[in-house]
PDB file of C-alpha atoms in Angstrom:
ATOM      1  CA  MET A   1     100.284 -48.720   0.388  1.00  0.00           C
ATOM      2  CA  SER A   2     102.841 -46.633  -1.440  1.00  0.00           C
ATOM      3  CA  PRO A   3     103.283 -42.999  -0.417  1.00  0.00           C
ATOM      4  CA  LEU A   4     102.020 -41.895  -3.831  1.00  0.00           C
ATOM      5  CA  CYS A   5      98.795 -43.916  -3.512  1.00  0.00           C
ATOM      6  CA  TYR A   6      98.227 -42.630   0.021  1.00  0.00           C
ATOM      7  CA  ALA A   7      98.764 -39.034  -1.103  1.00  0.00           C
ATOM      8  CA  GLY A   8      96.353 -39.584  -3.978  1.00  0.00           C
ATOM      9  CA  ARG A   9      93.649 -40.874  -1.643  1.00  0.00           C
ATOM     10  CA  VAL A  10      94.187 -37.967   0.752  1.00  0.00           C
ATOM     11  CA  ASN A  11      93.917 -35.470  -2.103  1.00  0.00           C
ATOM     12  CA  ALA A  12      90.797 -37.185  -3.470  1.00  0.00           C
ATOM     13  CA  SER A  13      89.207 -37.137  -0.021  1.00  0.00           C
ATOM     14  CA  ARG A  14      90.069 -33.467   0.433  1.00  0.00           C
ATOM     15  CA  THR A  15      88.620 -32.653  -2.990  1.00  0.00           C
ATOM     16  CA  ALA A  16      85.397 -34.480  -2.157  1.00  0.00           C
ATOM     17  CA  ARG A  17      85.088 -32.616   1.136  1.00  0.00           C
ATOM     18  CA  GLU A  18      85.726 -29.324  -0.651  1.00  0.00           C
ATOM     19  CA  ARG A  19      82.982 -30.116  -3.161  1.00  0.00           C
ATOM     20  CA  VAL A  20      80.528 -30.943  -0.374  1.00  0.00           C
ATOM     21  CA  ARG A  21      81.456 -27.765   1.478  1.00  0.00           C
ATOM     22  CA  ALA A  22      81.075 -25.646  -1.659  1.00  0.00           C
ATOM     23  CA  GLU A  23      77.663 -27.172  -2.390  1.00  0.00           C
ATOM     24  CA  LEU A  24      76.424 -26.630   1.170  1.00  0.00           C
ATOM     25  CA  THR A  25      77.744 -23.073   1.144  1.00  0.00           C
ATOM     26  CA  ARG A  26      75.868 -22.428  -2.093  1.00  0.00           C
ATOM     27  CA  GLU A  27      72.688 -23.941  -0.637  1.00  0.00           C
ATOM     28  CA  ILE A  28      72.966 -21.837   2.529  1.00  0.00           C
ATOM     29  CA  THR A  29      73.296 -18.628   0.534  1.00  0.00           C
ATOM     30  CA  GLU A  30      70.345 -19.586  -1.685  1.00  0.00           C
ATOM     31  CA  VAL A  31      68.141 -20.157   1.366  1.00  0.00           C
ATOM     32  CA  ALA A  32      69.400 -16.878   2.824  1.00  0.00           C
ATOM     33  CA  ARG A  33      68.396 -15.036  -0.361  1.00  0.00           C
ATOM     34  CA  GLY A  34      64.905 -16.397   0.119  1.00  0.00           C
ATOM     35  CA  GLN A  35      64.944 -14.958   3.630  1.00  0.00           C
ATOM     36  CA  LEU A  36      65.920 -11.569   2.237  1.00  0.00           C
ATOM     37  CA  ALA A  37      62.676 -11.592   0.260  1.00  0.00           C
ATOM     38  CA  THR A  38      60.488 -12.460   3.242  1.00  0.00           C
ATOM     39  CA  GLU A  39      62.281 -11.009   6.261  1.00  0.00           C
ATOM     40  CA  GLY A  40      64.621  -8.368   4.857  1.00  0.00           C
ATOM     41  CA  ALA A  41      68.323  -8.121   5.587  1.00  0.00           C
ATOM     42  CA  GLY A  42      67.716  -7.079   9.187  1.00  0.00           C
ATOM     43  CA  GLY A  43      65.695 -10.243   9.811  1.00  0.00           C
ATOM     44  CA  LEU A  44      68.272 -12.637   8.372  1.00  0.00           C
ATOM     45  CA  SER A  45      68.876 -15.455  10.871  1.00  0.00           C
ATOM     46  CA  LEU A  46      71.391 -18.286  10.772  1.00  0.00           C
ATOM     47  CA  ARG A  47      69.116 -20.387  12.969  1.00  0.00           C
ATOM     48  CA  ALA A  48      66.209 -19.890  10.586  1.00  0.00           C
ATOM     49  CA  VAL A  49      68.382 -20.818   7.599  1.00  0.00           C
ATOM     50  CA  ALA A  50      69.586 -23.942   9.414  1.00  0.00           C
ATOM     51  CA  ARG A  51      65.999 -24.867  10.319  1.00  0.00           C
ATOM     52  CA  GLU A  52      64.839 -24.519   6.715  1.00  0.00           C
ATOM     53  CA  MET A  53      67.713 -26.707   5.550  1.00  0.00           C
ATOM     54  CA  GLY A  54      67.092 -29.348   8.211  1.00  0.00           C
ATOM     55  CA  MET A  55      70.477 -28.711   9.832  1.00  0.00           C
ATOM     56  CA  VAL A  56      71.218 -28.301  13.520  1.00  0.00           C
ATOM     57  CA  SER A  57      72.095 -24.677  14.207  1.00  0.00           C
ATOM     58  CA  SER A  58      75.580 -25.570  15.410  1.00  0.00           C
ATOM     59  CA  ALA A  59      76.419 -27.092  11.991  1.00  0.00           C
ATOM     60  CA  ILE A  60      75.746 -23.925  10.029  1.00  0.00           C
ATOM     61  CA  TYR A  61      78.251 -21.986  12.118  1.00  0.00           C
ATOM     62  CA  ARG A  62      81.023 -24.106  10.585  1.00  0.00           C
ATOM     63  CA  TYR A  63      80.215 -22.407   7.281  1.00  0.00           C
ATOM     64  CA  PHE A  64      79.266 -18.945   8.488  1.00  0.00           C
ATOM     65  CA  PRO A  65      80.411 -18.115  12.029  1.00  0.00           C
ATOM     66  CA  SER A  66      77.978 -15.209  12.324  1.00  0.00           C
ATOM     67  CA  ARG A  67      75.040 -13.517  10.623  1.00  0.00           C
ATOM     68  CA  ASP A  68      77.421 -10.789   9.429  1.00  0.00           C
ATOM     69  CA  ASP A  69      79.597 -13.375   7.665  1.00  0.00           C
ATOM     70  CA  LEU A  70      76.529 -14.609   5.805  1.00  0.00           C
ATOM     71  CA  LEU A  71      75.491 -11.042   4.979  1.00  0.00           C
ATOM     72  CA  THR A  72      78.981 -10.365   3.648  1.00  0.00           C
ATOM     73  CA  ALA A  73      78.793 -13.418   1.380  1.00  0.00           C
ATOM     74  CA  LEU A  74      75.425 -12.251   0.024  1.00  0.00           C
ATOM     75  CA  ILE A  75      76.707  -8.708  -0.494  1.00  0.00           C
ATOM     76  CA  VAL A  76      79.827  -9.933  -2.300  1.00  0.00           C
ATOM     77  CA  ASP A  77      77.667 -12.166  -4.501  1.00  0.00           C
ATOM     78  CA  GLY A  78      75.359  -9.241  -5.278  1.00  0.00           C
ATOM     79  CA  TYR A  79      78.157  -6.863  -6.199  1.00  0.00           C
ATOM     80  CA  ASN A  80      79.851  -9.523  -8.325  1.00  0.00           C
ATOM     81  CA  ALA A  81      76.594 -10.271 -10.138  1.00  0.00           C
ATOM     82  CA  ILE A  82      76.071  -6.580 -10.935  1.00  0.00           C
ATOM     83  CA  GLY A  83      79.697  -6.260 -12.002  1.00  0.00           C
ATOM     84  CA  GLU A  84      79.416  -9.288 -14.249  1.00  0.00           C
ATOM     85  CA  VAL A  85      76.322  -8.067 -16.108  1.00  0.00           C
ATOM     86  CA  ALA A  86      77.953  -4.641 -16.532  1.00  0.00           C
ATOM     87  CA  GLU A  87      81.117  -6.207 -17.950  1.00  0.00           C
ATOM     88  CA  GLN A  88      79.173  -8.459 -20.292  1.00  0.00           C
ATOM     89  CA  ALA A  89      76.997  -5.604 -21.544  1.00  0.00           C
ATOM     90  CA  ASP A  90      80.023  -3.417 -22.227  1.00  0.00           C
ATOM     91  CA  ALA A  91      81.762  -6.246 -24.070  1.00  0.00           C
ATOM     92  CA  THR A  92      78.874  -6.569 -26.541  1.00  0.00           C
ATOM     93  CA  CYS A  93      79.376  -3.016 -27.869  1.00  0.00           C
ATOM     94  CA  PRO A  94      82.020  -1.664 -30.236  1.00  0.00           C
ATOM     95  CA  ALA A  95      84.814  -0.068 -28.193  1.00  0.00           C
ATOM     96  CA  GLY A  96      84.493   3.330 -29.882  1.00  0.00           C
ATOM     97  CA  GLU A  97      80.726   3.698 -29.364  1.00  0.00           C
ATOM     98  CA  TYR A  98      80.937   5.189 -25.892  1.00  0.00           C
ATOM     99  CA  ALA A  99      77.327   6.329 -25.470  1.00  0.00           C
ATOM    100  CA  ARG A 100      76.095   2.942 -26.650  1.00  0.00           C
ATOM    101  CA  ARG A 101      78.369   1.216 -24.141  1.00  0.00           C
ATOM    102  CA  TRP A 102      77.037   3.431 -21.325  1.00  0.00           C
ATOM    103  CA  LEU A 103      73.394   2.760 -22.217  1.00  0.00           C
ATOM    104  CA  ALA A 104      74.023  -0.975 -22.516  1.00  0.00           C
ATOM    105  CA  VAL A 105      75.594  -1.056 -19.055  1.00  0.00           C
ATOM    106  CA  CYS A 106      72.742   0.999 -17.570  1.00  0.00           C
ATOM    107  CA  ARG A 107      70.093  -1.278 -19.057  1.00  0.00           C
ATOM    108  CA  ALA A 108      71.909  -4.413 -17.910  1.00  0.00           C
ATOM    109  CA  ILE A 109      72.158  -3.182 -14.323  1.00  0.00           C
ATOM    110  CA  ARG A 110      68.483  -2.141 -14.311  1.00  0.00           C
ATOM    111  CA  ASP A 111      67.430  -5.516 -15.735  1.00  0.00           C
ATOM    112  CA  TRP A 112      69.396  -7.320 -13.037  1.00  0.00           C
ATOM    113  CA  ALA A 113      67.932  -5.119 -10.301  1.00  0.00           C
ATOM    114  CA  LEU A 114      64.358  -5.720 -11.478  1.00  0.00           C
ATOM    115  CA  ALA A 115      65.007  -9.474 -11.552  1.00  0.00           C
ATOM    116  CA  HIS A 116      66.713  -9.458  -8.109  1.00  0.00           C
ATOM    117  CA  PRO A 117      65.071  -6.644  -6.149  1.00  0.00           C
ATOM    118  CA  HIS A 118      65.905  -7.957  -2.688  1.00  0.00           C
ATOM    119  CA  GLU A 119      69.568  -8.507  -3.526  1.00  0.00           C
ATOM    120  CA  TYR A 120      69.705  -5.043  -5.072  1.00  0.00           C
ATOM    121  CA  ALA A 121      68.171  -3.596  -1.907  1.00  0.00           C
ATOM    122  CA  LEU A 122      70.825  -5.361   0.151  1.00  0.00           C
ATOM    123  CA  VAL A 123      73.699  -3.635  -1.657  1.00  0.00           C
ATOM    124  CA  TYR A 124      72.100  -0.311  -2.659  1.00  0.00           C
ATOM    125  CA  GLY A 125      69.271   0.076  -0.152  1.00  0.00           C
ATOM    126  CA  SER A 126      69.251   1.152   3.473  1.00  0.00           C
ATOM    127  CA  PRO A 127      72.240   0.019   5.575  1.00  0.00           C
ATOM    128  CA  VAL A 128      71.648  -3.041   7.734  1.00  0.00           C
ATOM    129  CA  PRO A 129      71.615  -1.933  11.405  1.00  0.00           C
ATOM    130  CA  GLY A 130      74.757  -3.031  13.207  1.00  0.00           C
ATOM    131  CA  TYR A 131      76.520  -4.345  10.103  1.00  0.00           C
ATOM    132  CA  GLN A 132      79.912  -3.006   9.048  1.00  0.00           C
ATOM    133  CA  ALA A 133      81.045  -4.090   5.586  1.00  0.00           C
ATOM    134  CA  PRO A 134      84.553  -5.608   5.647  1.00  0.00           C
ATOM    135  CA  GLN A 135      87.385  -4.931   3.201  1.00  0.00           C
ATOM    136  CA  GLN A 136      86.495  -7.970   1.112  1.00  0.00           C
ATOM    137  CA  THR A 137      83.413  -6.176  -0.246  1.00  0.00           C
ATOM    138  CA  ILE A 138      85.429  -3.325  -1.774  1.00  0.00           C
ATOM    139  CA  GLY A 139      86.743  -5.147  -4.846  1.00  0.00           C
ATOM    140  CA  PRO A 140      83.378  -6.622  -5.867  1.00  0.00           C
ATOM    141  CA  ALA A 141      81.666  -3.266  -5.204  1.00  0.00           C
ATOM    142  CA  ALA A 142      84.054  -1.556  -7.621  1.00  0.00           C
ATOM    143  CA  ARG A 143      83.511  -3.908 -10.569  1.00  0.00           C
ATOM    144  CA  ALA A 144      80.560  -2.114 -12.151  1.00  0.00           C
ATOM    145  CA  ALA A 145      82.023   1.329 -11.447  1.00  0.00           C
ATOM    146  CA  THR A 146      85.251   0.229 -13.109  1.00  0.00           C
ATOM    147  CA  VAL A 147      83.319  -0.573 -16.283  1.00  0.00           C
ATOM    148  CA  PHE A 148      81.778   2.900 -16.386  1.00  0.00           C
ATOM    149  CA  GLY A 149      85.102   4.501 -15.505  1.00  0.00           C
ATOM    150  CA  LYS A 150      86.733   2.735 -18.432  1.00  0.00           C
ATOM    151  CA  ILE A 151      84.052   4.001 -20.817  1.00  0.00           C
ATOM    152  CA  ILE A 152      84.683   7.602 -19.704  1.00  0.00           C
ATOM    153  CA  SER A 153      88.456   7.187 -19.681  1.00  0.00           C
ATOM    154  CA  ASP A 154      88.479   5.531 -23.101  1.00  0.00           C
ATOM    155  CA  ALA A 155      86.445   8.409 -24.531  1.00  0.00           C
ATOM    156  CA  TRP A 156      88.667  11.012 -22.864  1.00  0.00           C
ATOM    157  CA  GLN A 157      91.908   9.424 -24.030  1.00  0.00           C
ATOM    158  CA  ALA A 158      90.524   9.084 -27.584  1.00  0.00           C
ATOM    159  CA  GLY A 159      89.640  12.792 -27.631  1.00  0.00           C
ATOM    160  CA  ALA A 160      85.978  11.890 -28.127  1.00  0.00           C
ATOM    161  CA  LEU A 161      84.580  13.242 -24.875  1.00  0.00           C
ATOM    162  CA  GLN A 162      82.453  16.333 -25.415  1.00  0.00           C
ATOM    163  CA  PRO A 163      81.676  17.964 -22.048  1.00  0.00           C
ATOM    164  CA  ALA A 164      78.268  19.613 -22.011  1.00  0.00           C
ATOM    165  CA  GLY A 165      79.735  22.923 -20.829  1.00  0.00           C
ATOM    166  CA  ILE A 166      76.686  23.776 -18.723  1.00  0.00           C
ATOM    167  CA  CYS A 167      78.062  22.835 -15.318  1.00  0.00           C
ATOM    168  CA  PRO A 168      80.259  25.017 -13.106  1.00  0.00           C
ATOM    169  CA  PRO A 169      83.665  23.661 -12.073  1.00  0.00           C
ATOM    170  CA  PRO A 170      83.577  21.251  -9.141  1.00  0.00           C
ATOM    171  CA  PRO A 171      84.438  22.708  -5.708  1.00  0.00           C
ATOM    172  CA  GLU A 172      88.086  22.802  -4.697  1.00  0.00           C
ATOM    173  CA  SER A 173      87.286  20.394  -1.882  1.00  0.00           C
ATOM    174  CA  PHE A 174      86.535  17.739  -4.528  1.00  0.00           C
ATOM    175  CA  ALA A 175      90.143  17.645  -5.750  1.00  0.00           C
ATOM    176  CA  ALA A 176      91.331  14.969  -3.304  1.00  0.00           C
ATOM    177  CA  ASP A 177      88.292  12.800  -4.025  1.00  0.00           C
ATOM    178  CA  ALA A 178      88.841  13.233  -7.758  1.00  0.00           C
ATOM    179  CA  GLY A 179      92.443  12.144  -7.337  1.00  0.00           C
ATOM    180  CA  ALA A 180      91.400   8.955  -5.585  1.00  0.00           C
ATOM    181  CA  LEU A 181      88.772   8.185  -8.227  1.00  0.00           C
ATOM    182  CA  ARG A 182      91.279   8.903 -10.990  1.00  0.00           C
ATOM    183  CA  GLU A 183      93.634   6.396  -9.397  1.00  0.00           C
ATOM    184  CA  LEU A 184      90.940   3.739  -9.020  1.00  0.00           C
ATOM    185  CA  VAL A 185      88.545   3.889 -11.976  1.00  0.00           C
ATOM    186  CA  LEU A 186      89.049   7.007 -14.128  1.00  0.00           C
ATOM    187  CA  PRO A 187      92.683   7.091 -15.243  1.00  0.00           C
ATOM    188  CA  GLY A 188      93.708  10.302 -16.964  1.00  0.00           C
ATOM    189  CA  ALA A 189      90.390  12.112 -16.559  1.00  0.00           C
ATOM    190  CA  PRO A 190      90.427  15.705 -15.224  1.00  0.00           C
ATOM    191  CA  ASP A 191      88.468  16.722 -12.147  1.00  0.00           C
ATOM    192  CA  ASP A 192      85.475  18.217 -13.981  1.00  0.00           C
ATOM    193  CA  VAL A 193      85.030  15.070 -16.069  1.00  0.00           C
ATOM    194  CA  ILE A 194      85.249  12.922 -12.944  1.00  0.00           C
ATOM    195  CA  ALA A 195      82.650  15.072 -11.171  1.00  0.00           C
ATOM    196  CA  ALA A 196      80.230  14.796 -14.097  1.00  0.00           C
ATOM    197  CA  ALA A 197      80.806  11.040 -14.372  1.00  0.00           C
ATOM    198  CA  LEU A 198      80.188  10.528 -10.667  1.00  0.00           C
ATOM    199  CA  GLY A 199      76.934  12.467 -10.905  1.00  0.00           C
ATOM    200  CA  CYS A 200      75.792  10.304 -13.817  1.00  0.00           C
ATOM    201  CA  TRP A 201      76.716   7.104 -12.009  1.00  0.00           C
ATOM    202  CA  THR A 202      74.745   8.249  -8.972  1.00  0.00           C
ATOM    203  CA  ALA A 203      71.762   9.122 -11.169  1.00  0.00           C
ATOM    204  CA  LEU A 204      71.737   5.589 -12.575  1.00  0.00           C
ATOM    205  CA  PHE A 205      71.195   4.032  -9.165  1.00  0.00           C
ATOM    206  CA  GLY A 206      68.825   6.786  -8.120  1.00  0.00           C
ATOM    207  CA  MET A 207      66.615   5.970 -11.111  1.00  0.00           C
ATOM    208  CA  ILE A 208      66.701   2.251 -10.391  1.00  0.00           C
ATOM    209  CA  SER A 209      65.974   2.770  -6.693  1.00  0.00           C
ATOM    210  CA  PHE A 210      63.047   5.098  -7.413  1.00  0.00           C
ATOM    211  CA  GLU A 211      61.557   2.452  -9.681  1.00  0.00           C
ATOM    212  CA  LEU A 212      62.148  -0.487  -7.357  1.00  0.00           C
ATOM    213  CA  PHE A 213      61.038   1.242  -4.180  1.00  0.00           C
ATOM    214  CA  GLY A 214      57.796   2.599  -5.618  1.00  0.00           C
ATOM    215  CA  GLN A 215      58.637   6.272  -6.103  1.00  0.00           C
ATOM    216  CA  PHE A 216      57.451   6.183  -9.721  1.00  0.00           C
ATOM    217  CA  GLU A 217      54.020   4.753  -8.914  1.00  0.00           C
ATOM    218  CA  ASN A 218      51.343   6.967 -10.537  1.00  0.00           C
ATOM    219  CA  VAL A 219      54.135   9.120 -11.975  1.00  0.00           C
ATOM    220  CA  ILE A 220      55.833   7.225 -14.823  1.00  0.00           C
ATOM    221  CA  THR A 221      53.929   4.731 -16.980  1.00  0.00           C
ATOM    222  CA  ASP A 222      56.553   3.501 -19.467  1.00  0.00           C
ATOM    223  CA  ARG A 223      59.455   3.220 -17.067  1.00  0.00           C
ATOM    224  CA  ALA A 224      61.801   1.393 -19.429  1.00  0.00           C
ATOM    225  CA  ALA A 225      61.507   4.138 -22.060  1.00  0.00           C
ATOM    226  CA  PHE A 226      61.857   6.917 -19.491  1.00  0.00           C
ATOM    227  CA  PHE A 227      64.886   5.172 -17.990  1.00  0.00           C
ATOM    228  CA  ALA A 228      66.580   4.918 -21.395  1.00  0.00           C
ATOM    229  CA  HIS A 229      65.834   8.596 -22.113  1.00  0.00           C
ATOM    230  CA  THR A 230      67.190   9.745 -18.759  1.00  0.00           C
ATOM    231  CA  MET A 231      70.329   7.656 -19.035  1.00  0.00           C
ATOM    232  CA  ALA A 232      70.944   8.986 -22.550  1.00  0.00           C
ATOM    233  CA  CYS A 233      70.683  12.514 -21.117  1.00  0.00           C
ATOM    234  CA  GLN A 234      73.086  11.595 -18.326  1.00  0.00           C
ATOM    235  CA  GLY A 235      75.538  10.235 -20.870  1.00  0.00           C
ATOM    236  CA  ARG A 236      75.444  13.583 -22.689  1.00  0.00           C
ATOM    237  CA  LEU A 237      76.079  15.388 -19.392  1.00  0.00           C
ATOM    238  CA  ALA A 238      79.119  13.157 -18.889  1.00  0.00           C
ATOM    239  CA  GLY A 239      80.308  14.211 -22.357  1.00  0.00           C
ATOM    240  CA  LEU A 240      79.730  10.948 -24.164  1.00  0.00           C
ATOM    241  CA  PRO A 241      79.078  11.649 -27.864  1.00  0.00           C
ATOM    242  CA  GLY A 242      75.660  10.404 -28.925  1.00  0.00           C
TER     243      GLY A 242
END
């Protein structure tokens, strides 16, 4: 056999193995998501996942050496999914309609959370006891925030941002945090704009969490309409022209 033919067979074999590994990895994470719904993140078990898949427990450790590795994969997937729907929602709006972009992103994230409540709870709910998120979660976690930061920064740089003027200046101790956020997701924005934007971003997830975790039961009837109203108000507080 010529060296070229041998290399081709080796590459084909490697590609086939990679496809099988990717498919099994996808199947493991899908089964694990089902466990999130029934057992919660704290009850996630590699042995239980292996049992449901008909695998010996030792085999699953070749894909995920520990429960924390599997949790990390699920968390990264969750953050990326939220980031993707935020990016897609923003892309559907005209660039200069900043309030519309903000509302579209808010609605898209809420829709995803309502459709995937257990995955949302994994990334924005209570911390999993004993789990420490590794560095690889940082980039995916920042995707959605980067979308919102760009909306604010675009409006600021275009001279379209209209601060509400009802908030006091942020505390001096916020300056270092504002600098880091300016570097990461809010280029060019001054500290007071960053503080208002961060408050609005926090309010978005507070609203979603209240709805998902039952805090609006017997309080709000039309939650979609109230959500849209509240997020429109938050956009005004951030200075986005309506």
